[in-house]
Coordinates of C-alpha atoms and ligand atoms in Angstrom, one line a residue:
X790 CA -16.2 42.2 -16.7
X791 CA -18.2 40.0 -18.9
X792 CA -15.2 38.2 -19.9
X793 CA -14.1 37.6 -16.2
X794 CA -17.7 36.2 -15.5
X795 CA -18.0 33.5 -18.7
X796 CA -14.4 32.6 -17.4
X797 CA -15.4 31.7 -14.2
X798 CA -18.7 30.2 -15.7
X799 CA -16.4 28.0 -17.2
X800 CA -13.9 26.8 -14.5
X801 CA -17.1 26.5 -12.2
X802 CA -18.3 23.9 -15.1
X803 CA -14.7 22.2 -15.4
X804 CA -14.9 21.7 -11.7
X805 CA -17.8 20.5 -11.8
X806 CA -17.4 17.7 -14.4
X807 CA -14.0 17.1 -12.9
X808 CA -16.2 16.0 -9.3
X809 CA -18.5 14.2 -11.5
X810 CA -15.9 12.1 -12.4
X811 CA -14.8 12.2 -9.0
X812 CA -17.4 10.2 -7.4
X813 CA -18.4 6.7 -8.2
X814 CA -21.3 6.6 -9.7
X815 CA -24.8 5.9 -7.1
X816 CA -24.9 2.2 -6.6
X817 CA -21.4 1.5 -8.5
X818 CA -21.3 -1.4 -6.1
X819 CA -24.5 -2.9 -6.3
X820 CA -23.0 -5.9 -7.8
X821 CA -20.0 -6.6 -6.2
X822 CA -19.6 -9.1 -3.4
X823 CA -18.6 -6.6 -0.6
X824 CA -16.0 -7.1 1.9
X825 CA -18.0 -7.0 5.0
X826 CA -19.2 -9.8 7.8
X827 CA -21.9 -11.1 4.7
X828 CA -19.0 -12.2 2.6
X829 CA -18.2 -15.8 2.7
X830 CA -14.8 -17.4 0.9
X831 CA -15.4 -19.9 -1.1
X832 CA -12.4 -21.3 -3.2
X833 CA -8.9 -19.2 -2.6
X834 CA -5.6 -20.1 -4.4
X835 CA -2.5 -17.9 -2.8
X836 CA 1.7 -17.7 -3.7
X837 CA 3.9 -15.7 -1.9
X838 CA 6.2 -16.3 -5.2
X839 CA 8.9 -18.7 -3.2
X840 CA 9.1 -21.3 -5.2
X841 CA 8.3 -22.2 -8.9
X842 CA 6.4 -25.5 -8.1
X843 CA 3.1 -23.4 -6.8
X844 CA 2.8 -23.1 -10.6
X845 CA 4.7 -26.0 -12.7
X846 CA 3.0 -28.4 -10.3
X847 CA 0.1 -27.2 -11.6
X848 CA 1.3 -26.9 -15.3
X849 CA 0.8 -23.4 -15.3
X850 CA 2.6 -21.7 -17.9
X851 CA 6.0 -19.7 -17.2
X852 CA 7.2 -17.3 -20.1
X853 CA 11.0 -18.1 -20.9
X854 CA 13.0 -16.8 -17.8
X855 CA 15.6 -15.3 -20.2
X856 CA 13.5 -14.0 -23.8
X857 CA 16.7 -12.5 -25.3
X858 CA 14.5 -9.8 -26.0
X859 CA 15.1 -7.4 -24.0
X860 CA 13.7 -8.8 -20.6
X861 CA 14.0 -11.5 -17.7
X862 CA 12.0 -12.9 -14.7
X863 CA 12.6 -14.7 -11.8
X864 CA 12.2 -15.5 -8.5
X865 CA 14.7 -13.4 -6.1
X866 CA 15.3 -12.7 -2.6
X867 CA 16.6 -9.3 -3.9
X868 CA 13.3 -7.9 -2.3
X869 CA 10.5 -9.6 -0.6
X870 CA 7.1 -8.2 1.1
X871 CA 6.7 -11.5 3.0
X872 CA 8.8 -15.1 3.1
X873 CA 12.4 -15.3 1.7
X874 CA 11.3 -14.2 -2.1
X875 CA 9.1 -12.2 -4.3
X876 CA 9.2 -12.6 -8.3
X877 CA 11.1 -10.0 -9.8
X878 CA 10.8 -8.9 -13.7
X879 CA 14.0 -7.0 -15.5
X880 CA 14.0 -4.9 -18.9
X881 CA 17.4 -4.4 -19.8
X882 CA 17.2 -2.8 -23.2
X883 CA 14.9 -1.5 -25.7
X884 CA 13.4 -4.4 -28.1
X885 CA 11.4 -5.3 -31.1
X886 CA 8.9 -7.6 -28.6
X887 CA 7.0 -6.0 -26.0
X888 CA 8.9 -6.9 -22.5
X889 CA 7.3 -10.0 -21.0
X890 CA 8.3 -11.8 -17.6
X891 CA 5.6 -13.5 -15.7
X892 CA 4.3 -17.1 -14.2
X893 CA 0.6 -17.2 -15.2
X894 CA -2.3 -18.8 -12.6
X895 CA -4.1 -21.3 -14.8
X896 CA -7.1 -22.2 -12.6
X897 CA -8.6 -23.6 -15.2
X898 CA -6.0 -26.4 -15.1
X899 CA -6.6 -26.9 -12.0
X900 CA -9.1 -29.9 -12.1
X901 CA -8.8 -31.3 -9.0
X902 CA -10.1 -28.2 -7.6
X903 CA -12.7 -27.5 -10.3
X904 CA -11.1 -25.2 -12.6
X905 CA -12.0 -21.7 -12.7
X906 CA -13.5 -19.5 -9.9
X907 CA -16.7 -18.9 -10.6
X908 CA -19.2 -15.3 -10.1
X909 CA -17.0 -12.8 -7.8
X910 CA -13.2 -12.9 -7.4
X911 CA -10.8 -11.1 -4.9
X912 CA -7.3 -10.5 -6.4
X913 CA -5.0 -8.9 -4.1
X914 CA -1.3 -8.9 -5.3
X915 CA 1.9 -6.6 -4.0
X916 CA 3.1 -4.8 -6.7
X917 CA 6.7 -2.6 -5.9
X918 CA 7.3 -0.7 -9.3
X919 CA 10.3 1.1 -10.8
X920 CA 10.0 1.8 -14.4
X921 CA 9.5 5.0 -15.4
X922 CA 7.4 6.2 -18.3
X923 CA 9.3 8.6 -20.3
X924 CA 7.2 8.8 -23.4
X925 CA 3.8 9.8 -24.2
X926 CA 3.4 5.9 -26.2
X927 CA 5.2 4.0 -23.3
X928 CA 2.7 1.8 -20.9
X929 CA 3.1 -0.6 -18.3
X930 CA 0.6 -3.9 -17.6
X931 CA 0.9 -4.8 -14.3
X932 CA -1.5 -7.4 -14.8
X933 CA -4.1 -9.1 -17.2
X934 CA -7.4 -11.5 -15.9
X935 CA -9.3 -13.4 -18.4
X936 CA -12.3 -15.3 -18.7
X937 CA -10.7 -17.4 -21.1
X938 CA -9.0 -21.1 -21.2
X939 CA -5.6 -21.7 -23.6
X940 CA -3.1 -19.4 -24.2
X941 CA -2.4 -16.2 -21.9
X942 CA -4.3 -14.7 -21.8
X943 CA -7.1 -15.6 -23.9
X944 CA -9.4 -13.6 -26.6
X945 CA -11.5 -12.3 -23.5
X946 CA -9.6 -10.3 -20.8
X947 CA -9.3 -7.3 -18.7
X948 CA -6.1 -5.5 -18.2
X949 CA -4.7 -2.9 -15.2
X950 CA -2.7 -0.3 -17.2
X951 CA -0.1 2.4 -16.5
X952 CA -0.1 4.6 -19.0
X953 CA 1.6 8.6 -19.6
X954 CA -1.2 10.1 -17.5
X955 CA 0.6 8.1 -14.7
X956 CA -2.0 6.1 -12.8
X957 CA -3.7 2.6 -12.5
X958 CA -6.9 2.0 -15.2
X959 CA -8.9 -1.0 -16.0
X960 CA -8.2 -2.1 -19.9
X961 CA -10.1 -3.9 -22.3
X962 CA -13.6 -2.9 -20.7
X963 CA -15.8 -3.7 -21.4
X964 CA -14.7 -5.8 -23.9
X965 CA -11.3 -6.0 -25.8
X966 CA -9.5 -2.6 -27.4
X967 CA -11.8 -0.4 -25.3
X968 CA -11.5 1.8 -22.1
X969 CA -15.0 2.8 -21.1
X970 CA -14.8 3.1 -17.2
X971 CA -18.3 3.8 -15.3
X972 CA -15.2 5.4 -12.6
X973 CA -11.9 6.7 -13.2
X974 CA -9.6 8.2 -10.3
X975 CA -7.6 10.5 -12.4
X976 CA -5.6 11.7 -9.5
X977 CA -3.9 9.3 -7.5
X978 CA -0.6 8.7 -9.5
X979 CA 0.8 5.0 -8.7
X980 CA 4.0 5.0 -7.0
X981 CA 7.3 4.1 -7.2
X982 CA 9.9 2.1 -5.5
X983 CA 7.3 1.0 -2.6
X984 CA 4.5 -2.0 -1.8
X985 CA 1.3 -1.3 -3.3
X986 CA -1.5 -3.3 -2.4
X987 CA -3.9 -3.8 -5.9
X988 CA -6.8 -5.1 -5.2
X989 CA -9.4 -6.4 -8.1
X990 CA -12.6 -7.5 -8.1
X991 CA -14.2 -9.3 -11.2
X992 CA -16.9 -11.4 -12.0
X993 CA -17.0 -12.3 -15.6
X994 CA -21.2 -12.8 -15.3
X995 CA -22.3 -12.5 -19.1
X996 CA -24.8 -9.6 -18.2
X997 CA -23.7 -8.4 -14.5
X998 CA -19.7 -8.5 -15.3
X999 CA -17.8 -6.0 -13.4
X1000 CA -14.4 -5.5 -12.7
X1001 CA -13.1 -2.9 -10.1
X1002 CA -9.7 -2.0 -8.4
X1003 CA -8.3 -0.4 -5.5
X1004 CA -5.3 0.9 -4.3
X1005 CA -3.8 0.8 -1.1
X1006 CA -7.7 0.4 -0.6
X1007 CA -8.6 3.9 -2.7
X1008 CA -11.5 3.3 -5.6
X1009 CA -9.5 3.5 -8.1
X1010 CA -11.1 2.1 -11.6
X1011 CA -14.4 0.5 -12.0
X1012 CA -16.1 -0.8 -15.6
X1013 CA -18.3 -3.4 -16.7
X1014 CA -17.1 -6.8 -18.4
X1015 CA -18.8 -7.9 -21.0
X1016 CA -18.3 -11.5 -23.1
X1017 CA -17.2 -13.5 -19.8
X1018 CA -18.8 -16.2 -19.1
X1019 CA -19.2 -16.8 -15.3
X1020 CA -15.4 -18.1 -14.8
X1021 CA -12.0 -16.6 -14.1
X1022 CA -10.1 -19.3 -15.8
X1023 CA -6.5 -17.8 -15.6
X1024 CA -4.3 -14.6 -14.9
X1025 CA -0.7 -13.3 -14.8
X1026 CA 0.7 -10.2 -13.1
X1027 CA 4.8 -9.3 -13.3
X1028 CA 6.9 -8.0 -16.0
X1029 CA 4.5 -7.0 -19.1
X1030 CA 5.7 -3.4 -20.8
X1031 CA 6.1 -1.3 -23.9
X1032 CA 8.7 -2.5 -26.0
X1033 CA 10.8 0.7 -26.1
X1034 CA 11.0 0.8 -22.6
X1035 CA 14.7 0.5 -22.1
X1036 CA 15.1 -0.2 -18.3
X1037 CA 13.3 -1.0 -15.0
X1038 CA 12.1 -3.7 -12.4
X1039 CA 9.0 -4.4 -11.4
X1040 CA 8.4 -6.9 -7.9
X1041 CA 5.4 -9.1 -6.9
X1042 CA 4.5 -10.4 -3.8
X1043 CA 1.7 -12.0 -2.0
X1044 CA -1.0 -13.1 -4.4
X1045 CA -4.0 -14.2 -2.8
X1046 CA -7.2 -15.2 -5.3
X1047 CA -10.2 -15.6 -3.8
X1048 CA -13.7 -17.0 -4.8
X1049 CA -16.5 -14.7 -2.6
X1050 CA -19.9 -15.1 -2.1
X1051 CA -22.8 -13.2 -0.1
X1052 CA -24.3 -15.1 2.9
X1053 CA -27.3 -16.7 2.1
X1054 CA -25.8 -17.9 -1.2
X1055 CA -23.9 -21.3 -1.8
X1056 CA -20.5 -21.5 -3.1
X1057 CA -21.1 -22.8 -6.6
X1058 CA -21.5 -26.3 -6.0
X1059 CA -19.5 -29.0 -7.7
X1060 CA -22.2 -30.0 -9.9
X1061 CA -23.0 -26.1 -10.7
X1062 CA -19.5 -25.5 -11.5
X1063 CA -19.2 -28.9 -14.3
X1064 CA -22.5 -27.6 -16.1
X1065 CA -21.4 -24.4 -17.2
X1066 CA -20.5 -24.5 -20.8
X1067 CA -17.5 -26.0 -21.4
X1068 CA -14.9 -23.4 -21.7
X1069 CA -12.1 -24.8 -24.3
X1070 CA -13.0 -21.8 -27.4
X1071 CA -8.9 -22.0 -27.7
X1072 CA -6.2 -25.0 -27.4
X1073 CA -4.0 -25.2 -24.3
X1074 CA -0.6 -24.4 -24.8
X1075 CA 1.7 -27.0 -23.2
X1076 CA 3.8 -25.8 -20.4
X1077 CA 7.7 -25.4 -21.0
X1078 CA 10.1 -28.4 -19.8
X1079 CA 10.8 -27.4 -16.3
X1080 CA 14.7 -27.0 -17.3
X1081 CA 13.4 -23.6 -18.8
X1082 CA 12.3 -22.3 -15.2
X1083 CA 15.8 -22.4 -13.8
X1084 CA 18.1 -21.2 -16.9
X1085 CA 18.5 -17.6 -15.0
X1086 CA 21.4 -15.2 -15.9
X1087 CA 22.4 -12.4 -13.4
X1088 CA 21.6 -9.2 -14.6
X1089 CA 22.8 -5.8 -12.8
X1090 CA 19.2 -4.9 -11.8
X1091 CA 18.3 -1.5 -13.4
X1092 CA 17.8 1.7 -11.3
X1093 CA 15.4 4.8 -12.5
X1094 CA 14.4 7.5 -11.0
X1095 CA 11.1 8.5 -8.8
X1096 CA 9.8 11.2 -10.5
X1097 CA 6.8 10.2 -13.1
X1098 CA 5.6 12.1 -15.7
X1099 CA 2.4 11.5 -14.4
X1100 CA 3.4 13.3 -11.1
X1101 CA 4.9 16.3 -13.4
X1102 CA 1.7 16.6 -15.8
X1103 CA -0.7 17.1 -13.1
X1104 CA 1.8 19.7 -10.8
X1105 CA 1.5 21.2 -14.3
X1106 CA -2.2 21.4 -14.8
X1107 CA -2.4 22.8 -11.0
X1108 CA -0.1 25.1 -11.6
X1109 CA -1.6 26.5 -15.0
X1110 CA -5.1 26.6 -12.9
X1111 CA -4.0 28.8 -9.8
X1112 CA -2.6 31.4 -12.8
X1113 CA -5.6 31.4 -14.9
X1114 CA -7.6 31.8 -11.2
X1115 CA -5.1 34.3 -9.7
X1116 CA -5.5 36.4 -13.4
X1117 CA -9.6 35.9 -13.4
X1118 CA -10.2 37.2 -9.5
Ligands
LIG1495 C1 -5.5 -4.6 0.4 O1 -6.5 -3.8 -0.1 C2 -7.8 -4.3 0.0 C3 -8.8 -3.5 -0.8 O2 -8.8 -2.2 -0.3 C4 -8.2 -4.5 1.5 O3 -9.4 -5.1 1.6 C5 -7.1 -5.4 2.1 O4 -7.4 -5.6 3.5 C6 -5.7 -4.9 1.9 N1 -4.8 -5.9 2.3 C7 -3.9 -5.7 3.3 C8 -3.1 -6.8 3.7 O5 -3.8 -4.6 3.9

């Protein structure tokens, strides 16, 4: 009898950690920009991925279309969310490199238009995923947002990792190497083989920084940022993945960026935006010759299976629970 009861003690206290976790902590939000009638758009810089010139006009940096290690990228009609195309990253066998396929979006390069969004940032991307995680070491980065000028993606950057456990986390938070989240969603697995909206929101402030991201509009990570200094300079999503990853495709569609503010406050202002410290810590790296963004071989496009480990692991735990529950009562 005793034993039954300090068993039940003890689920009753799992449970309630596990809720603890499961709720955002009070006032999560207090510095974010919301997405209600007080938010105002300032800057916004949006691709639909049809055509390479969005970024080479810009001098944006394109990894090699075909690495020889391992992985590809390129724009494809294969699959599109919106318009005639949707960029389209390939692994097609296991290498020494990690797999790597992406356009990045240099804003900071972007002079004309001031460089860098500064204070809050929207960054809603498509994302349609088929690689499968089949080892406990394996990860996927859909994408990685820096505070940083020079090369991708800079010393100071957040990351939105795939790992084993099977859904979507903030990496790199606060600050690089760690995964401290003030809100994890450990159970909402991301998908497979459909359209996923991921939204982000960061604002590299040097004491309010905060990053947070949704999917299909659910909470699903939240941490603060630390070392940013006011700007997003640059980011890449696509094809980014654990070396010994031997096959999969991943598609990207629809990337909007955009600069927010609450009404009441001004955009930053021209003049605002040229006094922040200057923000060159590392040297650019030129972009490729544009002959490099069209050198694209055909490759049978790999398909894996739906079920994740993820998906398994948690049908698991359940599983293991209603046992222990069914043996306790
Ligand atoms: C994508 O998700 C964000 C965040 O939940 C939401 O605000 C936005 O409206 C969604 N976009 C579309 C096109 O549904």
């Amino acid at each position: 009898m005793e034993n039954r009861l300090l068993c039940l003690i003890f689920i009753a206290l799992i449970f309630a950690g596990v809720q603890a976790q499961w709720d955002p902590p009070v006032d999560w939000d207090k510095n974010i920009v919301k997405k209600d009638e007080n938010m105002v758009k300032c800057r916004q810089w949006a691709t639909s991925f049809e055509d390479w010139s969005d970024f080479s006009a810009n001098n944006f940096d394109i990894t090699p279309l075909n690495n020889g290690m391992g992985s590809a990228h390129t724009l494809t009609t294969t699959k599109a969310r919106s318009g005639k195309k949707s960029h389209m990253g390939v692994i097609t066998s296991a290498e020494d490199n990690q797999h790597t396929g992406w356009p990045s979006v240099q804003l900071y390069k972007n002079t004309g238009a001031s460089g860098g969004f500064v204070g809050g940032v929207y960054i809603e991307v498509w994302i349609y995923l088929d690689i499968e995680i089949t080892d406990p070491t394996q990860w996927i980065t859909i994408g990685e947002i820096s505070g940083r000028t020079g090369a991708t993606p800079g010393s100071t950057f957040i990351s939105l990792d795939i790992g084993a456990e099977g859904y979507l986390q903030l990496g790199h938070v606060p600050s690089g190497n760690f995964r401290f989240h003030t809100f994890q969603n450990f159970g909402n697995m991301f998908p497979r083989q459909k359209w996923v909206n991921v939204t982000t929101y960061v604002d590299f402030n040097p004491t309010t920084g905060i990053a947070a991201v949704w999917q299909d509009g659910v909470l699903q990570s939240v941490a603060n940022i630390e070392g940013g200094n006011y700007r997003m300079n640059q980011l890449h999503f696509g094809l980014y993945a654990m070396n010994q990853i031997t096959t999969g495709v991943v598609y990207n569609d629809d990337l909007t960026i955009t600069e927010v503010t609450t009404a009441g406050n001004s955009c930053p202002a021209e003049s605002y935006i040229m006094t922040l410290p200057p923000k060159n810590e590392e040297a650019a790296t030129p972009a490729p010759a544009d002959a490099g963004y069209i050198a694209w071989v055909d490759y049978d496009i790999p398909t894996s299976g739906v079920a994740s480990k993820g998906t398994s692991l948690v049908l698991v735990g359940t599983i293991t629970c209603a046992v222990i529950l069914s043996m306790v009562l």
